[in-house]
Amino acid sequence: MGYPEYQVIIGLEIHAELATESKVFCSCPTTFGAAPNTQVCPICLALPGALPVLNEKAVELAVKAGLALGCEIPPFSRFDRKHYFYPDLPKAFQTSQLDHPLCRSGIVEFRVDDQTYQVRINRVHLEEEAGKSVHSGERLQGSHYSLMDLNRGGLPLIEIVTEPDLRSGEQAKAFLERLRTILRYIEVSDCKMQEGSLRCDANVNLSINDNGKNVRTSIVEIKNLNSFRAVERAINYEAQRQYEDYLDGNMSLNAGKITAGWSDAEGRTYVQRQKEQADDYFYFPDPDLVPIEISAEQVESWRSQLPELPAEREARFVTQYGLSAYDAGVLTAAKGIADFYETVVENFDGDPKIVANWVMGEVLRMLKDAGDEAEQALAEAPLKPHMLAELLQLLQSGAINGNQAKEVFAEMWTSGKDAAVVVKERGFEQISDTAAIAELVNAVIAANPKVIADIQGGKTSAMGFLVGQVMKKTAGKANPKLVNQLIREQLNIT
Amino acid sequence: MEIDAQLIAYLEELSCLILSEREKQRLTDDLREILNSMARLEELNTTGVPERSHPFDNVNAFREDVVQPSLSREHILQNAPAHNSEFFIAPKTVE
C-alpha cells in the first residue's frame, strides 16, 4: 500500500506599512531609522486624554491597495480595539478593523512558470503598527528586560488576508512577489522586507486522503517571515513536517491554530504557543474614532488615479513591442524599470526588442546588487534613458560594434557622459567613409594576387583574410560590413 | 453571562493581572452589577431603530497627512518606571 496522498493548504496574512508622511492616528513622522523614541507623542504613548485623529491619506492608500487587488469597497467601515498586553503597545489594545474592513473580496492572478493561478483576497484592513522591542545590540545585565522603541508604534499598516488558495511554498513566494510588485506600482508601500515594511505570516495545513477518508491537520501559523525565500522554505518545511508527523501518528488534527516561528539559520519551524481564540482579544468598536463612509464617487476617483497595473502593462508590452511573455514579465516586474524601458523605446528609432535585450542584460546587470533599491539606483544612475537610446542608435548605424557599445555603456553608466563623447574619447568611431575604405581595399587586393586567384577559383572563405588585412590597416576602426561589401564589389562576387 | 470564579480567573490571565481573593470578590460583585444594569437596556423597545456603532452622527473625522513635531525624548522617558538614555526598559517578552 502506498503513502496517502495529500494537498498543502496555505493562506497568507501580509502586513505592509503605508507610505504616508505622518502616522495613522497622530502627526508624528514615519521616517525609518530615526534615533529611538524621537518620533513619539502623547497619542503614541497613550497618555490619558490623548485622542487619535485618522490620517486621510492612510485611508486613501489602503483603499487604493484594495482596488489594485480587485476588492470591493464597502460604503461603511470602522475601527475596533483589539486587546492584548504587550510592552510594545502602550494602550494595551491595537486599533484595527474586525467586522467592517475598508476592502473585501478581491482576486489576484500570478504565474509560476507558464501556469497562471488565482488567489482570492478575503479582506484588506487598516490598523496601526506596534512599537519595536530591541533584543540585541545593547545588552542588559541579567537580560530580564527588553528595550522598547515606540517610533514604529502608530505607523499605518494594511493587513491583507488571502483565502487558503495557495498549494505550495513556490506558489506562495510567486504570489507574494506579485503582490509586492502591485503595491510598489501604486506607490502605497515601499515593501522593503529587510526593513520590515512588508511582512508575511503563513497558515499551513494538510488535507490528506487516507484510504478514502479526508483528514485535515491542525493549522500552523508561521509568524514573521521576512524574505521571499523564507516564505517558500518555511512552508515547504512545515508541510513536510506535518506529513511525516501524521504518518508517525504525532500530528494533531482539527485542533485550534498553533503558532510557530521560523529559524532561517536552522531551516526549521518551531512551535511557540497555542493560539488564543479571536474572541479573547475582546474586540469592540473604538469609541474614540467615528466611522468612515466612502462614497462610490470617491472610490471611482481613487480608482482613476491608479497607474497601469503590472499585469496590464505586461500584456501591453507583448502586443505593442512584440516581446515574449517572459521578457515582458521581467521588464514590468518593477515600475521604475518598465518606465525606463519605455522611455528608451520612445527615443530609439529601431526594434524595441533590441532595447529589451539591453535593459534586461546590461542595465539589470548594473542593478543586480541593489536588491530592493534597484528602482532607486536606476533613477539615480547618471545614465538616463534617452542616452541609452543614443548609444543604441550608434550601434544600429554601424558606427560602433557590439563589444564597443558595451564598453561605452559601462562608462556612461558611471560618468553620465553622452555616448558620442565616450565613443570619440575611446577612438571607437568606425570609419564608414566609402572612398577612404575603397582605397585601402584596392591596395590590399593589389598586394595579394594569390588570395584573389583562390577566391576567384571558388575558395570564398579566403575573403575573411582580405577583410582582416583592411581592418589591420585601420586599427580595427573600419566598418567591417562596409569593407566586406567593397571587396565583393571589387571582385564581382555577389 | 454568569460571573463565576472560572471567568474571573480567565479575565485575570488575559489581562495579565494577579488579583487577591478580596479583589476577586469585589470584581465579581462589580461585574455582576454592571451586567445587571446593562440587562435593563434589553427592556427597551428598539424596533425600527437602526443599528449603530458610535453615539455620534458624524463620520470621516480626518486630518491631513502633515507632520508635526514629536515630543523630546527626555520628556517621553521621564515618567517611565525604567529607562536608559534612549529606550524604555520593559519586561522581557521573547525567550
XYZ file of C-alpha atoms in Angstrom:
589
model
C 0.000 0.000 0.000
C 1.344 3.439 -0.953
C 1.539 6.554 1.143
C -1.680 8.585 1.441
C -1.982 11.480 -0.993
C -2.163 14.974 0.396
C -2.608 18.574 -0.604
C -0.950 21.536 1.131
C -3.370 24.328 2.019
C -1.862 27.769 2.501
C -3.331 31.142 3.325
C -1.238 34.250 3.885
C -1.594 37.319 6.076
C 0.552 40.118 4.764
C 1.333 43.345 6.585
C 2.531 46.331 4.576
C 3.440 49.727 6.020
C 1.800 52.561 4.104
C 3.909 55.327 2.584
C 2.451 58.286 4.473
C 4.443 61.205 5.861
C 2.815 61.060 9.287
C 1.464 58.242 11.471
C -2.073 56.895 11.166
C -3.639 58.494 14.268
C -1.199 61.306 15.112
C 1.154 63.742 13.358
C 4.485 62.110 14.279
C 6.810 61.463 11.331
C 7.283 57.989 9.857
C 10.970 58.223 8.927
C 12.700 54.840 9.000
C 15.882 54.560 11.035
C 15.417 57.655 13.228
C 17.063 57.657 16.684
C 14.978 55.587 19.172
C 11.934 57.258 20.728
C 12.317 60.536 18.833
C 9.070 60.149 16.831
C 6.685 59.754 19.748
C 3.876 61.955 21.118
C 1.102 61.699 23.745
C -1.072 59.684 21.326
C 1.746 57.171 20.644
C 2.251 56.907 24.404
C -1.469 56.533 25.158
C -1.296 59.309 27.740
C -4.673 59.863 29.435
C -6.880 62.209 27.412
C -4.943 61.844 24.160
C -7.328 61.346 21.240
C -6.489 59.767 17.891
C -7.407 61.523 14.612
C -7.363 59.458 11.448
C -4.910 60.316 8.659
C -6.973 60.639 5.460
C -4.006 59.652 3.296
C -3.801 56.286 5.083
C -7.434 55.595 4.159
C -6.764 56.589 0.556
C -3.697 54.344 0.271
C -5.458 51.371 1.912
C -8.421 51.719 -0.455
C -6.121 52.063 -3.468
C -4.347 48.878 -2.394
C -7.721 47.146 -2.173
C -8.757 48.402 -5.621
C -5.485 47.214 -7.169
C -6.149 43.794 -5.622
C -9.603 43.664 -7.176
C -11.500 44.310 -3.923
C -14.918 45.804 -3.305
C -15.009 48.908 -1.140
C -17.994 48.787 1.238
C -19.647 52.174 1.885
C -19.223 51.785 5.669
C -16.097 50.998 7.634
C -14.966 51.392 11.231
C -12.184 50.734 13.708
C -12.198 48.220 16.535
C -9.972 47.743 19.534
C -8.025 44.503 19.679
C -6.862 43.932 23.222
C -3.643 42.322 24.249
C -0.955 43.092 26.737
C 2.492 43.585 25.388
C 5.028 46.311 26.160
C 5.215 47.420 22.508
C 1.571 48.505 22.714
C 1.173 51.279 25.327
C -2.641 51.461 25.001
C -2.924 47.723 25.720
C -5.007 47.466 22.562
C -4.261 47.774 18.876
C -6.591 49.953 16.827
C -7.608 47.652 13.997
C -10.669 46.607 11.990
C -12.724 43.476 12.620
C -16.236 43.384 11.118
C -16.051 46.359 8.758
C -12.698 46.428 6.934
C -12.067 49.054 4.244
C -11.810 46.437 1.462
C -13.266 42.972 0.833
C -13.373 40.125 -1.683
C -10.531 40.696 -4.115
C -8.661 38.474 -6.516
C -5.034 38.418 -7.649
C -3.513 36.495 -10.541
C 0.073 35.354 -10.542
C 2.257 32.950 -12.510
C 4.591 30.112 -11.712
C 6.485 29.239 -14.896
C 3.770 29.284 -17.559
C 0.888 28.383 -15.281
C -1.477 31.134 -14.116
C -3.075 30.897 -10.660
C -5.612 32.978 -8.785
C -5.750 33.834 -5.101
C -8.869 35.265 -3.537
C -8.314 38.148 -1.161
C -10.589 37.910 1.866
C -10.004 41.459 3.090
C -7.678 44.417 3.369
C -7.938 46.392 6.584
C -6.183 49.369 8.122
C -4.511 49.212 11.515
C -1.605 50.629 13.476
C 1.888 49.225 13.884
C 3.158 48.290 17.332
C 6.443 49.599 18.726
C 9.631 47.656 18.356
C 11.431 45.750 21.063
C 15.170 45.594 20.711
C 16.665 42.355 21.962
C 20.149 42.604 20.574
C 22.741 45.323 20.372
C 22.935 46.958 23.754
C 22.766 44.039 26.182
C 21.355 44.390 29.618
C 22.839 42.570 32.565
C 20.759 39.605 33.562
C 18.741 40.209 30.397
C 15.296 40.005 32.007
C 14.341 43.088 30.046
C 13.652 44.325 26.558
C 14.418 47.787 25.259
C 11.392 49.473 23.741
C 11.418 51.918 20.817
C 7.994 53.437 20.106
C 8.963 55.223 16.849
C 7.296 52.456 14.862
C 4.184 52.422 17.051
C 1.294 54.016 15.175
C 2.671 53.705 11.649
C -0.191 52.969 9.256
C -0.336 49.321 8.295
C -2.570 47.345 5.982
C -3.228 43.701 6.655
C -4.040 41.711 3.535
C -5.656 38.351 4.239
C -5.899 35.737 1.489
C -8.248 32.796 1.257
C -6.456 29.435 1.629
C -5.943 29.124 -2.145
C -2.203 28.515 -2.332
C -0.851 24.974 -2.703
C 2.943 25.149 -2.359
C 5.772 27.255 -0.988
C 6.709 28.111 -4.558
C 3.211 29.452 -5.264
C 3.207 31.439 -2.017
C 6.510 33.052 -2.955
C 5.361 33.865 -6.503
C 2.095 35.352 -5.206
C 3.919 37.463 -2.651
C 6.298 38.781 -5.300
C 3.335 39.714 -7.482
C 1.631 41.386 -4.515
C 4.747 43.397 -3.762
C 5.028 44.470 -7.412
C 1.424 45.696 -7.342
C 1.830 47.604 -4.063
C 5.003 49.253 -5.328
C 3.421 50.152 -8.694
C 0.632 52.021 -6.974
C 3.124 53.529 -4.520
C 1.174 52.706 -1.370
C 4.132 50.980 0.290
C 7.845 50.664 -0.385
C 7.565 46.983 0.636
C 11.102 46.584 1.905
C 11.186 43.196 3.548
C 14.600 43.741 5.140
C 13.321 46.928 6.809
C 10.144 45.149 7.877
C 7.772 47.311 5.839
C 6.432 44.091 4.259
C 5.964 41.021 6.454
C 4.173 37.759 5.979
C 2.553 35.151 8.199
C 1.659 31.820 6.585
C -1.135 29.487 7.687
C -0.306 25.943 6.646
C -2.117 22.637 6.984
C -2.695 19.473 5.003
C -5.739 17.826 3.504
C -4.887 14.123 3.476
C -6.750 11.412 1.627
C -6.211 8.402 3.891
C -7.946 5.361 2.373
C -10.784 7.479 1.046
C -11.164 9.336 4.327
C -10.373 13.068 4.263
C -8.261 14.157 7.208
C -7.124 17.697 7.985
C -4.129 18.502 10.116
C -4.292 21.436 12.528
C -3.442 24.835 11.050
C 0.001 26.093 11.952
C 0.583 29.822 11.619
C 4.218 30.623 10.886
C 4.882 34.189 12.032
C 7.119 36.972 10.800
C 8.591 35.595 7.608
C 10.803 38.396 6.378
C 12.104 37.264 2.997
C 10.544 35.648 -0.066
C 12.923 32.744 0.295
C 11.965 32.275 3.949
C 8.270 32.112 2.968
C 8.944 29.348 0.458
C 11.308 27.368 2.673
C 9.209 27.654 5.835
C 6.037 26.482 4.087
C 7.744 23.546 2.394
C 9.424 22.521 5.629
C 6.202 22.796 7.637
C 4.151 20.816 5.100
C 6.717 18.030 5.081
C 6.896 18.044 8.884
C 3.116 17.786 9.220
C 3.013 14.922 6.757
C 5.748 12.974 8.474
C 4.239 13.609 11.912
C 0.878 12.450 10.554
C 2.389 9.219 9.236
C 4.039 8.724 12.625
C 0.696 9.355 14.343
C 2.037 12.510 16.025
C 0.161 15.243 14.164
C -2.701 16.960 15.925
C -5.875 17.134 13.833
C -8.548 19.799 13.715
C -7.256 21.444 16.882
C -7.116 25.225 17.254
C -4.470 27.223 15.468
C -0.903 26.615 16.553
C 1.614 29.458 16.326
C 5.124 28.718 15.104
C 8.288 30.637 14.383
C 10.821 30.061 11.623
C 14.557 29.803 12.088
C 16.234 30.721 8.825
C 19.623 29.565 10.088
C 18.380 26.114 11.124
C 15.890 25.844 8.268
C 13.069 24.683 10.556
C 9.852 25.859 12.164
C 9.321 25.648 15.922
C 6.014 25.712 17.733
C 5.573 28.733 20.026
C 2.189 28.540 21.706
C -1.389 27.508 21.271
C -3.129 30.465 19.664
C -5.762 32.330 21.633
C -9.255 32.352 20.210
C -10.136 35.553 18.331
C -12.754 36.365 20.988
C -10.041 36.573 23.572
C -8.949 39.869 22.085
C -12.276 41.285 23.319
C -12.718 43.300 20.144
C -15.182 46.157 20.336
C -15.824 49.275 18.213
C -13.426 52.091 19.085
C -15.433 54.933 20.661
C -12.584 57.418 20.038
C -12.867 57.154 16.254
C -16.018 57.887 14.282
C -16.936 55.564 11.391
C -15.716 56.010 7.826
C -18.149 56.373 4.939
C -16.756 56.223 1.443
C -18.975 57.290 -1.448
C -18.970 55.491 -4.786
C -17.742 58.756 -6.383
C -14.759 58.828 -4.035
C -13.928 55.208 -4.828
C -14.078 55.888 -8.574
C -11.948 58.996 -8.191
C -9.251 56.968 -6.379
C -9.554 54.166 -8.909
C -8.963 56.629 -11.754
C -5.712 57.698 -10.078
C -4.270 54.185 -10.177
C -1.491 53.708 -12.726
C -1.494 50.893 -15.251
C -1.071 47.745 -13.138
C 1.721 45.228 -13.765
C -0.476 42.556 -15.389
C -1.962 45.065 -17.861
C 1.414 46.552 -18.620
C 2.941 43.128 -19.187
C 0.208 42.250 -21.700
C 0.654 45.582 -23.467
C 4.431 45.080 -23.761
C 3.761 41.790 -25.578
C 1.325 43.283 -28.084
C 2.835 46.751 -28.510
C 6.543 45.872 -28.598
C 6.415 42.267 -29.772
C 8.204 40.984 -26.652
C 7.949 37.438 -25.327
C 5.780 36.967 -22.229
C 8.921 36.196 -20.257
C 10.709 39.389 -21.315
C 7.578 41.463 -20.697
C 7.359 39.910 -17.212
C 10.976 40.768 -16.362
C 10.687 44.337 -17.675
C 7.435 45.080 -15.842
C 8.422 43.490 -12.516
C 9.330 46.959 -11.231
C 7.611 50.138 -12.346
C 10.810 52.178 -12.500
C 12.406 49.647 -14.828
C 9.330 49.443 -17.079
C 9.235 53.263 -17.244
C 12.936 53.344 -18.137
C 12.426 50.758 -20.876
C 9.542 52.657 -22.439
C 11.444 55.950 -22.439
C 14.370 54.316 -24.248
C 11.974 52.815 -26.793
C 10.332 56.209 -27.412
C 13.735 57.751 -28.125
C 15.119 54.905 -30.223
C 14.480 54.507 -33.922
C 14.630 50.725 -34.153
C 13.335 47.394 -32.850
C 12.004 47.535 -29.250
C 13.373 44.002 -28.788
C 16.918 45.369 -29.083
C 16.096 47.762 -26.240
C 14.621 44.880 -24.220
C 17.840 42.884 -24.597
C 19.934 45.814 -23.451
C 17.744 46.678 -20.463
C 17.481 43.039 -19.363
C 21.180 42.446 -19.991
C 23.387 45.452 -19.332
C 21.035 47.602 -17.234
C 19.760 44.857 -14.922
C 23.339 43.589 -14.522
C 24.289 47.003 -13.150
C 21.345 46.827 -10.724
C 21.693 43.262 -9.521
C 23.376 44.167 -6.234
C 20.824 46.870 -5.448
C 18.085 44.355 -4.485
C 15.023 46.223 -3.199
C 16.720 49.518 -4.089
C 17.040 48.675 -7.798
C 14.470 51.228 -8.959
C 16.057 53.939 -6.875
C 19.543 53.019 -8.109
C 18.289 53.237 -11.685
C 16.639 56.608 -11.087
C 19.870 57.913 -9.566
C 22.201 56.442 -12.208
C 23.935 59.110 -14.311
C 22.883 57.220 -17.451
C 19.411 58.402 -18.476
C 17.099 56.528 -20.846
C 17.492 58.937 -23.798
C 21.264 58.431 -23.521
C 20.907 54.682 -23.872
C 18.718 55.312 -26.913
C 21.525 57.370 -28.483
C 24.036 54.620 -27.777
C 21.798 52.025 -29.400
C 21.361 54.317 -32.379
C 25.160 54.437 -32.836
C 25.289 50.664 -32.555
C 22.492 50.218 -35.052
C 24.049 52.596 -37.598
C 27.234 50.533 -37.517
C 29.303 53.379 -36.104
C 30.436 51.071 -33.289
C 30.262 47.324 -32.797
C 28.540 45.344 -30.016
C 31.558 44.910 -27.758
C 32.441 48.566 -28.062
C 28.851 49.516 -27.258
C 29.040 47.509 -24.014
C 32.257 49.255 -23.051
C 30.753 52.643 -23.829
C 27.647 51.714 -21.813
C 29.702 50.864 -18.713
C 31.477 54.203 -18.934
C 28.221 56.123 -19.479
C 26.607 54.346 -16.503
C 29.095 55.810 -14.048
C 30.168 59.065 -15.750
C 26.908 60.196 -17.323
C 28.774 61.229 -20.471
C 26.955 61.104 -23.789
C 27.522 58.079 -25.995
C 29.086 60.110 -28.823
C 31.585 61.668 -26.397
C 32.714 58.313 -24.983
C 32.946 56.810 -28.474
C 35.223 59.665 -29.555
C 37.318 59.564 -26.376
C 37.996 55.882 -26.815
C 38.623 56.238 -30.532
C 35.877 53.728 -31.288
C 34.384 55.656 -34.128
C 34.273 53.338 -37.116
C 35.468 54.526 -40.468
C 32.421 54.470 -42.705
C 33.894 56.769 -45.344
C 33.447 54.700 -48.525
C 36.150 56.471 -50.547
C 38.783 56.027 -47.812
C 37.988 52.353 -47.339
C 37.835 51.696 -51.111
C 41.393 52.972 -51.405
C 42.586 50.525 -48.740
C 40.607 47.690 -50.325
C 42.287 48.316 -53.655
C 45.716 48.317 -52.036
C 45.035 45.007 -50.238
C 43.740 43.395 -53.440
C 46.811 44.540 -55.377
C 49.143 43.131 -52.713
C 47.552 39.646 -52.556
C 47.240 38.200 -56.100
C 47.425 34.567 -54.865
C 44.489 35.012 -52.473
C 42.499 36.743 -55.204
C 43.116 33.821 -57.531
C 41.932 31.386 -54.809
C 38.766 33.356 -54.258
C 38.018 33.610 -57.963
C 38.686 29.877 -58.146
C 35.774 29.361 -55.712
C 37.530 29.441 -52.296
C 35.368 32.281 -50.945
C 36.384 31.511 -47.370
C 39.597 33.380 -48.086
C 37.522 36.595 -48.117
C 37.972 36.807 -44.389
C 41.716 37.211 -44.850
C 41.228 40.257 -47.051
C 38.756 41.829 -44.632
C 41.254 41.215 -41.843
C 44.007 42.971 -43.794
C 41.862 46.080 -44.286
C 40.841 46.087 -40.604
C 44.509 45.850 -39.644
C 45.367 48.905 -41.728
C 42.676 50.921 -39.902
C 43.498 49.602 -36.421
C 40.118 47.893 -36.352
C 38.126 51.058 -36.965
C 36.808 50.317 -40.437
C 33.162 49.359 -40.584
C 33.503 45.605 -41.271
C 30.197 45.415 -43.132
C 31.306 48.121 -45.499
C 34.736 46.529 -46.014
C 33.095 43.234 -46.881
C 30.740 44.892 -49.321
C 33.506 46.832 -51.114
C 35.730 43.760 -51.527
C 32.809 41.846 -53.007
C 32.124 44.705 -55.397
C 35.753 44.887 -56.498
C 35.950 41.134 -57.122
C 32.466 40.927 -58.625
C 31.289 38.403 -56.033
C 27.623 38.548 -55.190
C -23.413 35.751 31.276
C -22.595 34.117 34.585
C -19.770 35.799 36.502
C -18.090 32.959 38.347
C -14.649 32.141 39.692
C -13.673 30.462 36.430
C -14.473 33.548 34.353
C -12.630 35.804 36.795
C -9.562 33.560 36.559
C -9.763 33.695 32.748
C -10.009 37.505 32.715
C -7.125 37.659 35.176
C -4.985 35.671 32.766
C -5.991 37.661 29.688
C -5.308 40.989 31.338
C -2.017 39.845 32.873
C -3.175 40.782 36.382
C -2.707 38.976 39.685
C -5.663 39.605 41.981
C -6.011 38.966 45.706
C -9.025 36.989 46.972
C -10.595 40.256 48.175
C -10.104 41.903 44.786
C -11.598 38.898 43.055
C -14.685 39.086 45.237
C -15.051 42.818 44.658
C -14.604 42.363 40.902
C -17.208 39.602 40.851
C -19.725 41.868 42.621
C -18.901 44.846 40.374
C -19.155 42.878 37.153
C -22.483 41.357 38.220
C -23.843 44.799 38.982
C -22.626 46.161 35.642
C -24.217 43.271 33.766
C -27.480 43.760 35.657
C -27.511 47.436 34.732
C -26.836 46.636 31.107
C -29.553 43.996 31.177
C -32.092 46.758 31.816
C -31.357 48.089 28.311
C -32.807 44.865 26.951
C -36.196 46.082 28.133
C -36.116 48.988 25.661
C -38.141 48.591 22.515
C -35.663 49.207 19.688
C -37.891 48.159 16.823
C -37.180 50.411 13.841
C -34.080 51.955 15.448
C -31.121 51.426 13.117
C -28.087 49.606 14.467
C -25.077 51.848 15.017
C -21.587 51.538 16.388
C -20.976 55.069 17.570
C -23.062 57.521 19.606
C -22.197 60.468 17.323
C -23.714 61.071 13.925
C -20.625 62.476 12.280
C -18.327 60.363 10.141
C -14.974 60.843 8.361
C -13.187 62.907 11.000
C -9.888 63.077 9.163
C -6.670 65.010 9.458
C -4.314 65.865 6.616
C -1.112 63.881 6.256
C 1.110 66.607 7.715
C 3.949 66.044 10.167
C 4.013 67.965 13.459
C 6.911 67.899 15.910
C 7.057 64.949 18.308
C 7.909 65.306 21.996
C 11.531 65.363 23.085
C 12.938 62.047 24.184
C 13.763 63.399 27.666
C 10.103 64.310 28.092
C 8.916 60.955 26.855
C 11.152 58.881 29.071
C 10.947 60.921 32.271
C 7.831 59.272 33.676
C 8.725 55.728 32.667
C 9.281 53.331 35.564
C 12.511 52.182 33.909
C 14.526 53.603 31.035
C 18.026 54.325 29.843
C 19.069 57.329 27.775
C 17.332 56.065 24.613
C 14.825 53.341 25.421
C 12.012 52.324 27.694
C 13.003 49.246 29.652
C 10.232 46.670 29.777
C 9.868 43.112 30.976
C 11.353 40.664 28.519
C 8.690 39.147 26.282
C 10.614 36.836 23.984
C 12.730 33.985 25.295
